[in-house]
Amino acid sequence: MNLSIARPLTLAVAGLLVSLSLHAQVPSATEMNAQLARLGGSMQAAAEACGGYSNEALAEHKQQQKDHLAQAGMDSVSFEKQFIAGAHELSTRFRSMPDAERQASCEEFRQHLSAMR
């Protein structure tokens, strides 16, 4: 995805990892699925904000995430709730960034995506 919020996304992932390490136990499958759906929503919001992806590509990617998490036991309503929450959180942060920081975040994110391919 064309996710434009490299720093916020990186911070979100880092926050997820830190929160996981703070738990004495491994998160339940339900908690992990929720966190993954939320991260997917964040990535979708970043892609929309930075551009470069068609609505069809974004919808396809979301459906793939939804299908994958359904196989892991997550119901559709829970997926949508977490996905929307993640997208909203990242969109809110993105809108509050100065233009230069937002542009730098998009570029950094694009570089991360290119490296993953």
PDB file of C-alpha atoms in Angstrom:
ATOM      1  CA  MET A   1       0.000   0.000   0.000  1.00  0.00           C
ATOM      2  CA  ASN A   2       1.021   3.593  -0.420  1.00  0.00           C
ATOM      3  CA  LEU A   3       1.107   4.408   3.213  1.00  0.00           C
ATOM      4  CA  SER A   4       2.026   7.941   3.864  1.00  0.00           C
ATOM      5  CA  ILE A   5       2.709   7.979   7.472  1.00  0.00           C
ATOM      6  CA  ALA A   6       5.990   6.341   7.968  1.00  0.00           C
ATOM      7  CA  ARG A   7       6.774   7.886  11.312  1.00  0.00           C
ATOM      8  CA  PRO A   8       3.279   7.539  12.769  1.00  0.00           C
ATOM      9  CA  LEU A   9       3.006   4.044  11.340  1.00  0.00           C
ATOM     10  CA  THR A  10       6.436   3.157  12.658  1.00  0.00           C
ATOM     11  CA  LEU A  11       5.418   4.597  16.007  1.00  0.00           C
ATOM     12  CA  ALA A  12       2.184   2.614  15.936  1.00  0.00           C
ATOM     13  CA  VAL A  13       4.054  -0.608  15.223  1.00  0.00           C
ATOM     14  CA  ALA A  14       6.627   0.204  17.898  1.00  0.00           C
ATOM     15  CA  GLY A  15       3.820   0.959  20.339  1.00  0.00           C
ATOM     16  CA  LEU A  16       2.190  -2.341  19.507  1.00  0.00           C
ATOM     17  CA  LEU A  17       5.431  -4.191  20.135  1.00  0.00           C
ATOM     18  CA  VAL A  18       6.049  -2.352  23.405  1.00  0.00           C
ATOM     19  CA  SER A  19       2.519  -3.022  24.606  1.00  0.00           C
ATOM     20  CA  LEU A  20       2.936  -6.678  23.748  1.00  0.00           C
ATOM     21  CA  SER A  21       6.182  -6.859  25.699  1.00  0.00           C
ATOM     22  CA  LEU A  22       4.536  -5.277  28.726  1.00  0.00           C
ATOM     23  CA  HIS A  23       2.117  -8.176  29.034  1.00  0.00           C
ATOM     24  CA  ALA A  24       3.401 -11.088  31.063  1.00  0.00           C
ATOM     25  CA  GLN A  25       1.458 -13.394  28.790  1.00  0.00           C
ATOM     26  CA  VAL A  26       1.294 -13.597  25.040  1.00  0.00           C
ATOM     27  CA  PRO A  27      -1.833 -11.819  23.814  1.00  0.00           C
ATOM     28  CA  SER A  28      -4.788 -13.986  22.991  1.00  0.00           C
ATOM     29  CA  ALA A  29      -5.616 -14.711  19.371  1.00  0.00           C
ATOM     30  CA  THR A  30      -8.554 -12.324  19.698  1.00  0.00           C
ATOM     31  CA  GLU A  31      -6.304  -9.501  20.937  1.00  0.00           C
ATOM     32  CA  MET A  32      -3.715 -10.182  18.254  1.00  0.00           C
ATOM     33  CA  ASN A  33      -6.358 -10.226  15.521  1.00  0.00           C
ATOM     34  CA  ALA A  34      -7.734  -6.916  16.787  1.00  0.00           C
ATOM     35  CA  GLN A  35      -4.268  -5.360  16.767  1.00  0.00           C
ATOM     36  CA  LEU A  36      -3.608  -6.614  13.241  1.00  0.00           C
ATOM     37  CA  ALA A  37      -6.944  -5.273  11.967  1.00  0.00           C
ATOM     38  CA  ARG A  38      -6.208  -1.930  13.610  1.00  0.00           C
ATOM     39  CA  LEU A  39      -2.764  -1.830  12.002  1.00  0.00           C
ATOM     40  CA  GLY A  40      -4.359  -2.651   8.644  1.00  0.00           C
ATOM     41  CA  GLY A  41      -6.698   0.316   9.067  1.00  0.00           C
ATOM     42  CA  SER A  42      -3.741   2.543   9.888  1.00  0.00           C
ATOM     43  CA  MET A  43      -1.936   1.398   6.784  1.00  0.00           C
ATOM     44  CA  GLN A  44      -5.028   1.970   4.651  1.00  0.00           C
ATOM     45  CA  ALA A  45      -5.369   5.522   5.971  1.00  0.00           C
ATOM     46  CA  ALA A  46      -1.716   6.186   5.262  1.00  0.00           C
ATOM     47  CA  ALA A  47      -2.076   4.845   1.714  1.00  0.00           C
ATOM     48  CA  GLU A  48      -5.089   7.040   1.117  1.00  0.00           C
ATOM     49  CA  ALA A  49      -3.327  10.112   2.495  1.00  0.00           C
ATOM     50  CA  CYS A  50      -0.143   9.620   0.476  1.00  0.00           C
ATOM     51  CA  GLY A  51      -1.812   8.543  -2.738  1.00  0.00           C
ATOM     52  CA  GLY A  52      -0.514   6.171  -5.354  1.00  0.00           C
ATOM     53  CA  TYR A  53      -3.066   3.400  -4.901  1.00  0.00           C
ATOM     54  CA  SER A  54      -6.391   3.005  -6.631  1.00  0.00           C
ATOM     55  CA  ASN A  55      -9.557   2.558  -4.618  1.00  0.00           C
ATOM     56  CA  GLU A  56      -9.806  -0.910  -6.137  1.00  0.00           C
ATOM     57  CA  ALA A  57      -6.315  -1.875  -4.951  1.00  0.00           C
ATOM     58  CA  LEU A  58      -7.045  -0.583  -1.449  1.00  0.00           C
ATOM     59  CA  ALA A  59     -10.369  -2.432  -1.326  1.00  0.00           C
ATOM     60  CA  GLU A  60      -8.673  -5.622  -2.506  1.00  0.00           C
ATOM     61  CA  HIS A  61      -5.952  -5.330   0.116  1.00  0.00           C
ATOM     62  CA  LYS A  62      -8.528  -4.722   2.849  1.00  0.00           C
ATOM     63  CA  GLN A  63     -10.525  -7.761   1.738  1.00  0.00           C
ATOM     64  CA  GLN A  64      -7.381  -9.901   1.801  1.00  0.00           C
ATOM     65  CA  GLN A  65      -6.685  -8.769   5.370  1.00  0.00           C
ATOM     66  CA  LYS A  66     -10.282  -9.434   6.353  1.00  0.00           C
ATOM     67  CA  ASP A  67     -10.222 -12.903   4.796  1.00  0.00           C
ATOM     68  CA  HIS A  68      -6.919 -13.762   6.463  1.00  0.00           C
ATOM     69  CA  LEU A  69      -8.147 -12.674   9.890  1.00  0.00           C
ATOM     70  CA  ALA A  70     -11.462 -14.504   9.360  1.00  0.00           C
ATOM     71  CA  GLN A  71      -9.428 -17.685   8.871  1.00  0.00           C
ATOM     72  CA  ALA A  72      -7.773 -16.867  12.194  1.00  0.00           C
ATOM     73  CA  GLY A  73     -11.198 -16.637  13.853  1.00  0.00           C
ATOM     74  CA  MET A  74     -12.044 -12.922  13.660  1.00  0.00           C
ATOM     75  CA  ASP A  75     -15.624 -12.050  12.791  1.00  0.00           C
ATOM     76  CA  SER A  76     -16.444  -9.405  10.187  1.00  0.00           C
ATOM     77  CA  VAL A  77     -17.966  -6.891  12.627  1.00  0.00           C
ATOM     78  CA  SER A  78     -14.923  -6.983  14.900  1.00  0.00           C
ATOM     79  CA  PHE A  79     -12.606  -6.605  11.918  1.00  0.00           C
ATOM     80  CA  GLU A  80     -14.474  -3.547  10.639  1.00  0.00           C
ATOM     81  CA  LYS A  81     -14.569  -1.955  14.082  1.00  0.00           C
ATOM     82  CA  GLN A  82     -10.814  -2.325  14.609  1.00  0.00           C
ATOM     83  CA  PHE A  83      -9.935  -1.432  11.013  1.00  0.00           C
ATOM     84  CA  ILE A  84     -11.966   1.783  11.218  1.00  0.00           C
ATOM     85  CA  ALA A  85     -10.461   2.655  14.603  1.00  0.00           C
ATOM     86  CA  GLY A  86      -6.925   2.261  13.250  1.00  0.00           C
ATOM     87  CA  ALA A  87      -7.714   4.300  10.146  1.00  0.00           C
ATOM     88  CA  HIS A  88      -9.314   7.072  12.202  1.00  0.00           C
ATOM     89  CA  GLU A  89      -6.413   7.252  14.644  1.00  0.00           C
ATOM     90  CA  LEU A  90      -3.806   7.546  11.924  1.00  0.00           C
ATOM     91  CA  SER A  91      -5.866  10.005   9.855  1.00  0.00           C
ATOM     92  CA  THR A  92      -6.246  12.226  12.892  1.00  0.00           C
ATOM     93  CA  ARG A  93      -2.497  12.213  13.537  1.00  0.00           C
ATOM     94  CA  PHE A  94      -1.741  12.781   9.882  1.00  0.00           C
ATOM     95  CA  ARG A  95      -4.033  15.825   9.667  1.00  0.00           C
ATOM     96  CA  SER A  96      -2.309  17.398  12.656  1.00  0.00           C
ATOM     97  CA  MET A  97       1.165  17.163  11.077  1.00  0.00           C
ATOM     98  CA  PRO A  98       2.788  20.149   9.401  1.00  0.00           C
ATOM     99  CA  ASP A  99       2.955  19.754   5.604  1.00  0.00           C
ATOM    100  CA  ALA A 100       6.720  19.209   5.531  1.00  0.00           C
ATOM    101  CA  GLU A 101       6.525  16.465   8.145  1.00  0.00           C
ATOM    102  CA  ARG A 102       3.616  14.832   6.339  1.00  0.00           C
ATOM    103  CA  GLN A 103       5.540  14.841   3.048  1.00  0.00           C
ATOM    104  CA  ALA A 104       8.640  13.404   4.742  1.00  0.00           C
ATOM    105  CA  SER A 105       6.521  10.709   6.371  1.00  0.00           C
ATOM    106  CA  CYS A 106       5.006   9.747   3.021  1.00  0.00           C
ATOM    107  CA  GLU A 107       8.415   9.534   1.403  1.00  0.00           C
ATOM    108  CA  GLU A 108       9.841   7.471   4.250  1.00  0.00           C
ATOM    109  CA  PHE A 109       6.886   5.152   4.142  1.00  0.00           C
ATOM    110  CA  ARG A 110       7.243   4.670   0.365  1.00  0.00           C
ATOM    111  CA  GLN A 111      10.879   3.751   0.902  1.00  0.00           C
ATOM    112  CA  HIS A 112       9.902   1.163   3.521  1.00  0.00           C
ATOM    113  CA  LEU A 113       7.324  -0.309   1.169  1.00  0.00           C
ATOM    114  CA  SER A 114       9.838  -0.493  -1.674  1.00  0.00           C
ATOM    115  CA  ALA A 115      12.299  -2.282   0.583  1.00  0.00           C
ATOM    116  CA  MET A 116       9.643  -4.861   1.510  1.00  0.00           C
ATOM    117  CA  ARG A 117       9.029  -5.841  -2.120  1.00  0.00           C
TER     118      ARG A 117
END
